[in-house]
CSV table of C-alpha atoms in Angstrom, one decimal:
chain,number,residue,atom,x,y,z
L,3,MET,CA,-15.0,-36.1,-75.5
L,4,LYS,CA,-13.7,-34.0,-78.3
L,5,LYS,CA,-9.6,-33.9,-78.9
L,6,TYR,CA,-9.6,-30.2,-77.7
L,7,THR,CA,-11.3,-30.8,-74.5
L,8,ILE,CA,-8.4,-31.7,-72.1
L,9,PRO,CA,-6.4,-28.9,-73.6
L,10,ILE,CA,-7.9,-26.6,-73.4
L,11,ILE,CA,-9.0,-27.3,-69.5
L,12,ASN,CA,-5.3,-27.4,-68.7
L,13,THR,CA,-4.9,-24.3,-70.2
L,14,VAL,CA,-8.2,-22.6,-68.3
L,15,PHE,CA,-6.7,-24.5,-65.2
L,16,ILE,CA,-3.3,-23.6,-65.5
L,17,LEU,CA,-3.7,-19.6,-66.1
L,18,GLY,CA,-6.7,-19.3,-63.1
L,19,LEU,CA,-3.2,-20.5,-60.8
L,20,LEU,CA,-0.7,-18.0,-62.2
L,21,ILE,CA,-3.3,-15.4,-61.7
L,22,TYR,CA,-3.5,-16.8,-57.6
L,23,ILE,CA,-0.4,-16.8,-56.8
L,24,ALA,CA,0.3,-12.9,-58.8
L,25,ARG,CA,-2.6,-11.7,-56.2
L,26,ALA,CA,-1.8,-13.9,-52.6
L,27,PRO,CA,0.4,-12.3,-50.9
L,28,SER,CA,4.0,-14.0,-50.3
L,29,ALA,CA,5.7,-15.6,-47.5
L,30,VAL,CA,8.5,-12.2,-47.7
L,31,ILE,CA,5.8,-10.0,-47.6
L,32,VAL,CA,3.9,-11.6,-43.7
L,33,SER,CA,7.3,-12.0,-42.6
L,34,ASP,CA,7.6,-8.0,-42.8
L,35,TRP,CA,4.3,-7.1,-40.7
L,36,ARG,CA,5.2,-8.3,-37.8
L,37,ASP,CA,2.8,-8.9,-34.4
L,38,ALA,CA,2.3,-5.2,-35.4
L,39,PRO,CA,5.1,-2.2,-36.7
L,40,SER,CA,8.0,-1.1,-34.1
L,41,ASP,CA,6.5,2.5,-34.3
L,42,ILE,CA,2.7,2.3,-33.8
L,43,SER,CA,2.0,1.1,-29.7
L,44,PHE,CA,-1.0,-0.5,-28.6
L,45,GLU,CA,-2.8,2.5,-28.0
L,46,GLU,CA,-2.5,3.9,-31.5
L,47,ALA,CA,-3.2,0.3,-32.8
L,48,GLY,CA,-6.6,0.9,-34.0
L,49,SER,CA,-8.8,-1.9,-35.3
L,50,PHE,CA,-5.1,-4.1,-36.2
L,51,ASP,CA,-5.6,-7.4,-35.3
L,52,ALA,CA,-2.5,-9.6,-35.2
L,53,GLU,CA,-4.1,-12.9,-35.4
L,54,VAL,CA,-5.1,-12.1,-38.6
L,55,VAL,CA,-0.9,-12.3,-40.8
L,56,ARG,CA,-0.7,-15.1,-38.0
L,57,SER,CA,-2.6,-16.9,-40.4
L,58,TYR,CA,-0.8,-17.4,-43.4
L,59,GLU,CA,1.4,-21.2,-43.3
L,60,ASN,CA,5.1,-20.8,-43.2
L,61,GLU,CA,5.0,-17.3,-41.8
L,62,ASN,CA,8.3,-16.3,-39.4
L,63,ILE,CA,7.0,-14.8,-37.1
L,64,PRO,CA,7.9,-14.5,-33.5
L,65,SER,CA,4.9,-15.5,-30.5
L,66,ALA,CA,7.9,-14.9,-27.7
L,67,VAL,CA,5.7,-12.8,-26.1
L,68,ASN,CA,2.3,-14.8,-26.0
L,69,SER,CA,4.6,-16.6,-22.8
L,70,ILE,CA,4.3,-12.9,-20.3
L,71,ALA,CA,0.4,-13.5,-21.1
L,72,VAL,CA,-1.8,-15.0,-18.3
L,73,GLU,CA,-4.6,-17.4,-18.5
L,74,SER,CA,-7.5,-14.6,-16.4
L,75,LYS,CA,-7.9,-11.4,-14.5
L,76,GLU,CA,-8.3,-12.9,-11.3
L,77,THR,CA,-4.3,-14.1,-11.4
L,78,PRO,CA,-2.7,-12.1,-9.7
L,79,ASP,CA,0.0,-8.6,-10.4
L,80,PHE,CA,-2.6,-9.0,-13.4
L,81,TYR,CA,-2.3,-6.2,-15.0
L,82,PRO,CA,1.5,-5.0,-14.0
L,83,LYS,CA,2.1,-8.1,-16.4
L,84,MET,CA,0.5,-7.8,-19.4
L,85,LEU,CA,0.9,-3.8,-19.1
L,86,ASP,CA,4.8,-5.3,-20.2
L,87,ALA,CA,3.4,-7.9,-22.4
L,88,CYS,CA,1.1,-5.1,-24.9
L,89,SER,CA,4.6,-2.7,-24.1
L,90,GLN,CA,6.3,-5.6,-25.3
L,91,LYS,CA,4.2,-6.5,-28.2
L,92,PHE,CA,3.2,-2.8,-29.8
L,93,GLY,CA,5.6,-0.8,-28.6
L,94,GLY,CA,5.2,1.6,-26.5
L,95,ASP,CA,6.7,2.4,-22.4
L,96,THR,CA,3.9,1.9,-19.8
L,97,SER,CA,6.9,2.1,-16.8
L,98,ILE,CA,5.1,5.1,-15.1
L,99,LEU,CA,1.6,4.1,-15.3
L,100,LYS,CA,3.1,0.5,-14.3
L,101,LYS,CA,4.2,2.7,-10.9
L,102,SER,CA,2.1,4.4,-10.5
L,103,PHE,CA,-0.8,1.3,-10.1
L,104,LEU,CA,1.4,-0.4,-7.3
L,105,ARG,CA,1.7,2.6,-5.8
L,106,ILE,CA,-1.8,1.9,-4.1
L,107,PRO,CA,-1.7,-0.1,-1.5
L,108,SER,CA,-3.3,-3.7,-2.9
L,109,MET,CA,-5.9,-4.0,-1.5
L,110,THR,CA,-7.6,-0.8,-1.9
L,111,ARG,CA,-6.3,-1.3,-5.7
L,112,ASN,CA,-8.3,-5.1,-6.0
L,113,ALA,CA,-11.0,-2.7,-4.0
L,114,PHE,CA,-10.9,-0.1,-7.3
L,115,VAL,CA,-10.5,-2.2,-9.6
L,116,SER,CA,-14.1,-4.7,-8.5
L,117,ARG,CA,-15.9,-1.3,-8.8
L,118,ILE,CA,-14.9,0.5,-11.4
L,119,LYS,CA,-17.0,0.1,-14.3
L,120,LYS,CA,-13.7,0.6,-17.3
L,121,CYS,CA,-12.5,-2.3,-16.1
L,122,GLN,CA,-15.3,-4.7,-16.4
L,123,PHE,CA,-14.2,-5.5,-19.4
L,124,ASP,CA,-14.0,-9.3,-21.2
L,125,TYR,CA,-10.8,-10.9,-21.6
L,126,ASP,CA,-10.5,-13.7,-24.0
L,127,GLY,CA,-6.4,-14.2,-23.1
L,128,ALA,CA,-4.8,-12.9,-25.6
L,129,ILE,CA,-2.6,-9.9,-26.1
L,130,SER,CA,-4.9,-8.5,-28.7
L,131,ASP,CA,-5.4,-4.9,-29.5
L,132,THR,CA,-8.6,-5.1,-27.5
L,133,ASN,CA,-7.0,-6.2,-24.8
L,134,CYS,CA,-4.5,-3.9,-23.8
L,135,ALA,CA,-6.4,-1.1,-25.0
L,136,GLY,CA,-8.9,-1.6,-22.7
L,137,ILE,CA,-6.5,-2.8,-19.2
L,138,VAL,CA,-4.8,0.5,-19.9
L,139,GLU,CA,-8.1,2.1,-20.1
L,140,CYS,CA,-8.8,0.1,-16.4
L,141,VAL,CA,-5.3,1.2,-15.1
L,142,ASN,CA,-5.5,4.7,-15.8
L,143,ALA,CA,-9.0,5.1,-14.5
L,144,VAL,CA,-8.0,3.2,-11.4
L,145,VAL,CA,-5.1,5.7,-11.2
L,146,LYS,CA,-7.2,8.5,-11.2
L,147,THR,CA,-10.2,7.8,-9.3
L,148,GLU,CA,-8.1,6.3,-5.9
L,149,LYS,CA,-6.0,9.9,-6.2
L,150,ASN,CA,-9.1,11.6,-6.3
L,151,MET,CA,-10.6,10.4,-3.8
L,152,LEU,CA,-7.7,9.1,-1.7
L,153,GLY,CA,-4.5,11.1,-3.0
L,154,VAL,CA,-6.1,14.5,-1.5
L,155,SER,CA,-6.0,15.9,2.0
L,156,GLY,CA,-8.4,18.0,3.1
L,157,ALA,CA,-6.8,20.2,6.0
L,158,GLY,CA,-4.7,22.5,3.8
L,159,GLY,CA,-1.4,20.1,4.5
L,160,GLU,CA,-1.0,20.9,7.5
L,161,ASP,CA,-0.3,17.1,9.9
L,162,ASP,CA,-2.3,18.3,12.8
L,163,ASP,CA,-5.7,17.1,14.0
L,164,GLY,CA,-8.0,18.4,11.6
L,165,GLU,CA,-6.0,16.7,8.8
L,166,PHE,CA,-5.6,13.9,10.5
L,167,TYR,CA,-9.9,13.6,11.1
L,168,VAL,CA,-10.3,14.4,7.5
L,169,ASP,CA,-8.4,11.4,6.0
L,170,LEU,CA,-10.5,9.1,8.3
L,171,ASN,CA,-13.1,10.6,7.3
L,172,GLY,CA,-12.4,10.6,4.1
L,173,ALA,CA,-11.3,6.8,3.9
L,174,ALA,CA,-14.0,5.6,6.1
L,175,TRP,CA,-16.2,7.4,3.5
L,176,VAL,CA,-14.9,5.6,-0.1
L,177,TYR,CA,-15.0,3.1,1.9
L,178,LYS,CA,-19.1,2.9,2.8
L,179,SER,CA,-20.1,5.2,-0.5
L,180,PHE,CA,-18.2,3.7,-2.9
L,181,LEU,CA,-17.6,0.4,-1.9
L,182,GLY,CA,-20.4,0.3,-0.6
L,183,ARG,CA,-20.0,-1.7,2.9
L,184,GLN,CA,-20.5,-1.0,6.5
L,185,VAL,CA,-17.9,0.3,8.9
L,186,SER,CA,-17.6,-1.1,12.7
L,187,TYR,CA,-16.0,0.3,15.8
L,188,ASP,CA,-16.8,-3.0,18.0
L,189,ASP,CA,-13.6,-4.8,19.8
L,190,TYR,CA,-14.5,-7.6,21.5
L,191,GLN,CA,-11.4,-7.0,24.4
L,192,ASP,CA,-13.5,-4.2,26.0
L,193,SER,CA,-15.3,-7.2,28.1
L,194,SER,CA,-12.5,-7.7,30.3
L,195,LEU,CA,-11.7,-5.5,31.8
L,196,LYS,CA,-7.5,-7.4,32.1
L,197,LEU,CA,-7.2,-7.0,28.6
L,198,ASN,CA,-8.1,-3.1,29.0
L,199,TRP,CA,-5.8,-1.6,31.5
L,200,GLU,CA,-2.2,-3.8,30.0
L,201,ARG,CA,-3.2,-2.8,26.5
L,202,PHE,CA,-3.7,0.7,27.6
L,203,ALA,CA,-1.0,0.2,30.0
L,204,ASN,CA,1.5,-1.4,27.7
L,205,SER,CA,0.6,1.3,24.9
L,206,GLY,CA,3.8,2.2,24.4
L,207,GLU,CA,4.1,-1.6,22.7
L,208,ALA,CA,0.5,-1.1,20.4
L,209,ASN,CA,0.0,-3.9,21.2
L,210,PHE,CA,-4.3,-3.3,20.1
L,211,ASN,CA,-5.3,-6.1,17.7
L,212,PRO,CA,-4.7,-8.7,18.7
L,213,ASN,CA,-5.7,-11.0,15.2
L,214,PHE,CA,-2.1,-11.2,14.3
L,215,LYS,CA,-3.4,-12.0,10.3
L,216,GLU,CA,-4.7,-8.6,10.0
L,217,THR,CA,-1.7,-6.5,11.1
L,218,GLY,CA,0.4,-8.8,9.0
L,219,ASN,CA,-1.7,-8.1,5.7
L,220,LEU,CA,-1.6,-4.8,6.2
L,221,ARG,CA,2.1,-4.4,6.8
L,222,ASP,CA,3.0,-6.8,3.6
L,223,SER,CA,0.4,-4.5,1.6
L,224,LEU,CA,1.8,-1.7,2.5
L,225,GLU,CA,6.0,-2.4,2.4
L,226,ASN,CA,5.0,-3.9,-1.2
L,227,ALA,CA,3.3,0.2,-1.9
L,228,ILE,CA,5.5,2.3,-0.6
L,229,GLN,CA,8.7,0.8,-3.3
L,230,TYR,CA,6.9,2.5,-5.6
L,231,GLY,CA,6.5,5.9,-4.3
L,232,LYS,CA,5.1,7.4,-1.4
L,233,ILE,CA,1.4,7.3,0.0
L,234,THR,CA,-0.7,9.2,1.4
L,235,GLN,CA,-2.8,9.1,5.5
L,236,GLY,CA,-5.4,8.5,3.8
L,237,GLU,CA,-4.3,5.8,1.4
L,238,LEU,CA,-3.0,4.4,4.7
L,239,ILE,CA,-6.1,4.3,6.9
L,240,HIS,CA,-8.4,3.0,3.8
L,241,GLU,CA,-5.8,0.1,3.5
L,242,ALA,CA,-6.0,-0.1,7.5
L,243,ILE,CA,-10.1,-0.5,7.0
L,244,LEU,CA,-10.3,-2.5,3.8
L,245,ALA,CA,-7.5,-5.1,6.3
L,246,THR,CA,-9.7,-5.4,9.1
L,247,ASN,CA,-12.7,-6.1,6.6
L,248,GLY,CA,-14.7,-2.2,8.2
L,249,ASN,CA,-13.2,-2.0,11.9
L,250,ILE,CA,-11.7,0.9,11.4
L,251,THR,CA,-11.2,0.8,15.6
L,252,MET,CA,-8.7,-2.3,14.9
L,253,GLY,CA,-7.9,-0.7,11.8
L,254,MET,CA,-6.2,2.0,14.2
L,255,GLY,CA,-4.5,-0.7,16.7
L,256,SER,CA,-3.3,-2.2,13.5
L,257,LEU,CA,-1.3,0.5,11.7
L,258,ALA,CA,0.0,1.7,15.9
L,259,LYS,CA,1.1,-1.6,15.7
L,260,ILE,CA,2.9,-1.2,12.5
L,261,PHE,CA,4.2,1.9,13.0
L,262,HIS,CA,6.0,0.7,15.9
L,263,ASP,CA,8.0,-2.4,15.0
L,264,LYS,CA,9.2,0.0,11.5
L,265,ARG,CA,9.8,3.8,12.3
L,266,SER,CA,11.0,4.2,8.8
L,267,MET,CA,7.6,3.8,7.5
L,268,ILE,CA,7.5,7.8,8.3
L,269,ARG,CA,9.4,8.4,5.6
L,270,SER,CA,7.3,7.6,3.0
L,271,VAL,CA,3.9,8.9,4.2
L,272,LYS,CA,3.6,11.9,2.6
L,273,GLY,CA,3.1,15.1,4.8
L,274,MET,CA,3.7,13.3,8.1
L,275,ARG,CA,6.1,15.2,9.9
L,276,ASP,CA,8.7,12.7,11.6
L,277,ALA,CA,8.0,13.0,15.5
L,278,SER,CA,11.4,11.5,16.1
L,279,GLY,CA,9.7,7.7,15.6
L,280,LYS,CA,7.0,8.0,18.0
L,281,ASN,CA,4.3,9.0,15.1
L,282,TYR,CA,2.4,6.0,16.0
L,283,TYR,CA,0.8,6.7,19.0
L,284,ARG,CA,-1.4,9.5,16.5
L,285,PHE,CA,-2.9,6.2,15.0
L,286,VAL,CA,-3.1,4.8,19.4
L,287,GLY,CA,-4.7,7.8,20.5
L,288,MET,CA,-7.0,7.4,17.6
L,289,TYR,CA,-7.6,3.6,18.7
L,290,VAL,CA,-8.6,4.9,21.9
L,291,GLY,CA,-11.5,7.4,21.7
L,292,LEU,CA,-13.0,5.6,18.7
L,293,HIS,CA,-14.7,3.3,21.3
L,294,LYS,CA,-17.9,3.5,21.9
L,295,SER,CA,-17.8,3.3,25.5
L,296,TRP,CA,-17.3,6.9,27.4
L,297,LEU,CA,-15.3,4.0,30.3
L,298,ILE,CA,-13.2,2.7,27.4
L,299,ARG,CA,-12.5,6.4,26.3
L,300,ASN,CA,-11.6,7.4,30.0
L,301,LEU,CA,-9.8,4.1,30.9
L,302,GLY,CA,-7.6,4.0,27.8
L,303,THR,CA,-6.9,8.0,28.3
L,304,VAL,CA,-6.0,8.2,31.6
L,305,VAL,CA,-3.7,4.9,31.3
L,306,GLY,CA,-2.0,6.2,28.2
L,307,ASP,CA,-1.6,8.9,29.5
L,308,MET,CA,0.3,7.2,32.7
L,309,ASN,CA,2.4,5.3,30.1
L,310,ILE,CA,3.7,8.2,28.5
L,311,ALA,CA,4.7,9.5,31.7
L,312,GLY,CA,6.0,6.9,33.2
L,313,ASN,CA,8.8,6.1,30.6
L,314,PRO,CA,10.8,9.3,31.4
L,315,VAL,CA,10.7,7.4,35.1
L,316,VAL,CA,11.7,4.0,33.4
L,317,TYR,CA,13.9,4.2,31.6
L,318,GLY,CA,15.6,7.6,32.3
L,319,VAL,CA,15.9,7.5,36.5
L,320,ASP,CA,17.6,4.3,35.6
L,321,ARG,CA,20.0,5.7,33.2
L,322,VAL,CA,20.6,9.0,36.1
L,323,ILE,CA,21.9,6.8,38.5
L,324,GLY,CA,23.6,4.0,36.0
L,325,ASP,CA,25.7,6.7,34.8
L,326,PHE,CA,26.0,8.5,38.2
L,327,TRP,CA,27.3,5.2,39.9
L,328,LYS,CA,30.2,4.8,36.7
L,329,ALA,CA,31.5,8.2,36.9
L,330,THR,CA,32.2,7.4,40.9
L,331,LYS,CA,33.6,4.2,40.0
L,332,PHE,CA,35.6,6.5,37.5
L,333,ALA,CA,36.6,9.4,40.4
L,334,LEU,CA,37.4,6.8,42.5
L,335,ASP,CA,39.3,5.3,40.6
L,336,TYR,CA,40.8,8.6,39.6
L,337,TYR,CA,42.7,9.7,42.9
L,338,GLY,CA,43.1,6.2,43.4
L,339,LEU,CA,40.7,5.5,46.6
L,340,LYS,CA,39.8,2.6,44.5
L,341,ASP,CA,41.3,0.4,41.5
L,342,ASP,CA,38.4,-0.9,38.8
L,343,ALA,CA,39.2,-1.5,35.2
L,344,ASN,CA,36.3,-0.2,33.8
L,345,ALA,CA,36.0,2.8,35.4
L,346,GLU,CA,35.5,5.0,32.3
L,347,PRO,CA,34.1,8.6,32.1
L,348,VAL,CA,30.6,10.0,30.9
L,349,ASP,CA,29.1,12.0,29.1
L,350,PHE,CA,26.0,13.7,30.6
L,351,LYS,CA,25.4,15.1,27.6
L,352,GLU,CA,24.4,11.3,26.8
L,353,THR,CA,22.5,11.2,29.9
L,354,VAL,CA,20.4,14.2,29.3
L,355,LYS,CA,18.9,12.5,26.1
L,356,VAL,CA,17.6,10.2,27.1
L,357,PHE,CA,14.4,12.7,27.6
L,358,GLY,CA,14.9,14.2,24.9
L,359,PRO,CA,13.2,13.2,21.2
L,360,GLU,CA,16.1,10.8,20.6
L,361,GLY,CA,15.2,8.7,24.3
L,362,ARG,CA,13.0,6.5,25.1
L,363,GLY,CA,11.9,8.3,27.6
L,364,ASN,CA,10.2,11.4,25.4
L,365,LEU,CA,7.6,13.1,26.1
L,366,ILE,CA,8.1,16.2,23.3
L,367,ASP,CA,6.6,14.1,20.9
L,368,LYS,CA,4.5,11.5,22.4
L,369,TYR,CA,1.8,13.6,23.8
L,370,PRO,CA,0.9,15.5,20.9
L,371,GLU,CA,1.4,12.7,18.5
L,372,TYR,CA,-1.2,10.7,21.4
L,373,TYR,CA,-3.4,13.7,21.2
L,374,LYS,CA,-3.9,14.0,17.4
L,375,GLY,CA,-5.2,10.6,17.9
L,376,LEU,CA,-7.6,11.5,20.4
L,377,CYS,CA,-8.5,14.8,19.5
L,378,ALA,CA,-9.5,13.7,15.9
L,379,ALA,CA,-11.2,11.0,17.5
L,380,VAL,CA,-13.7,13.4,18.9
L,381,LEU,CA,-13.9,14.7,15.4
L,382,TYR,CA,-14.8,12.0,13.7
L,383,ARG,CA,-17.4,11.5,16.5
L,384,LYS,CA,-19.6,14.2,16.2
L,385,ASN,CA,-19.3,14.1,12.6
L,386,VAL,CA,-20.5,10.6,11.9
L,387,GLY,CA,-23.1,10.7,15.3
L,388,LEU,CA,-21.1,8.4,17.2
L,389,GLU,CA,-21.8,11.2,20.7
């Protein structure tokens, strides 16, 4: 080998190394990139790929946001968690979109996600621009589609039997046509005369669906949804149909029980008039009116009427007799005819209230709500050919 060969090779190597160093990005430039510029949201990030930046050695890029990501789309609360993760990583406020998404009752929300094409994208577990854009498109599509199908009342906004019918018919249509499932109206309690009599005679207790798990799941779903805003009557009904696997009759029974136990939920339903806490009677009436047998429907109507009419007797007469006896004792004590240390004057205005909207003997709100459900059921049965 010639004596100049090694120095020439060394010189070429050194020059090549200097050129490489001059052209290669420095660690300072990489660390300044971070995962995404703070002024670019993930909706605007375009083709930016944070994983490319992470390929450099000696980088100083925080990776704590990865802990927010979830492994699969089947994970509970996948979409709200990923919206938070994407918002934290790429910037942008997704709180309104997330609230609108969570305001939809969970069973309805999941059913729409499974059906809408924009939600059928592949998720690889990364908080990437592609995944985040897909999540936003899916959530937005679910919110808009659900609002168009279940969030708009169809009978002029009047809280009457016509509105109730429109909401029921719309919810059943979504379940059948959009989700492609079959509805039913069966109630196995119809086979027993004893069960028929007991459930209708005690309609004020609203114990119609013996499947407590279905009612419990529906209650949990509705209570979670109303934390994020009001829901519509159509959304209530559709969620009830989902909770009972398409059995509309039992779904109405579950709603009756839920609104009986939690009267304050009335305030969370858009457009529902507060009938002094007796709104659950509309679902009682619908439950009765959806039964296949005309005999069962008539039995339920008559016995339900008897139950409502009997409440003033059961609660009102008992209160009246009790208050008159208290007044008598007070009068005897007052005139010195009988010594009774516990005798107190009676406010008969409070006695009369038992027969009004504030009392358990209230007829003013019970009958209109009950027949609202019965009449809506008649309209529905005619519309779907059940008559």
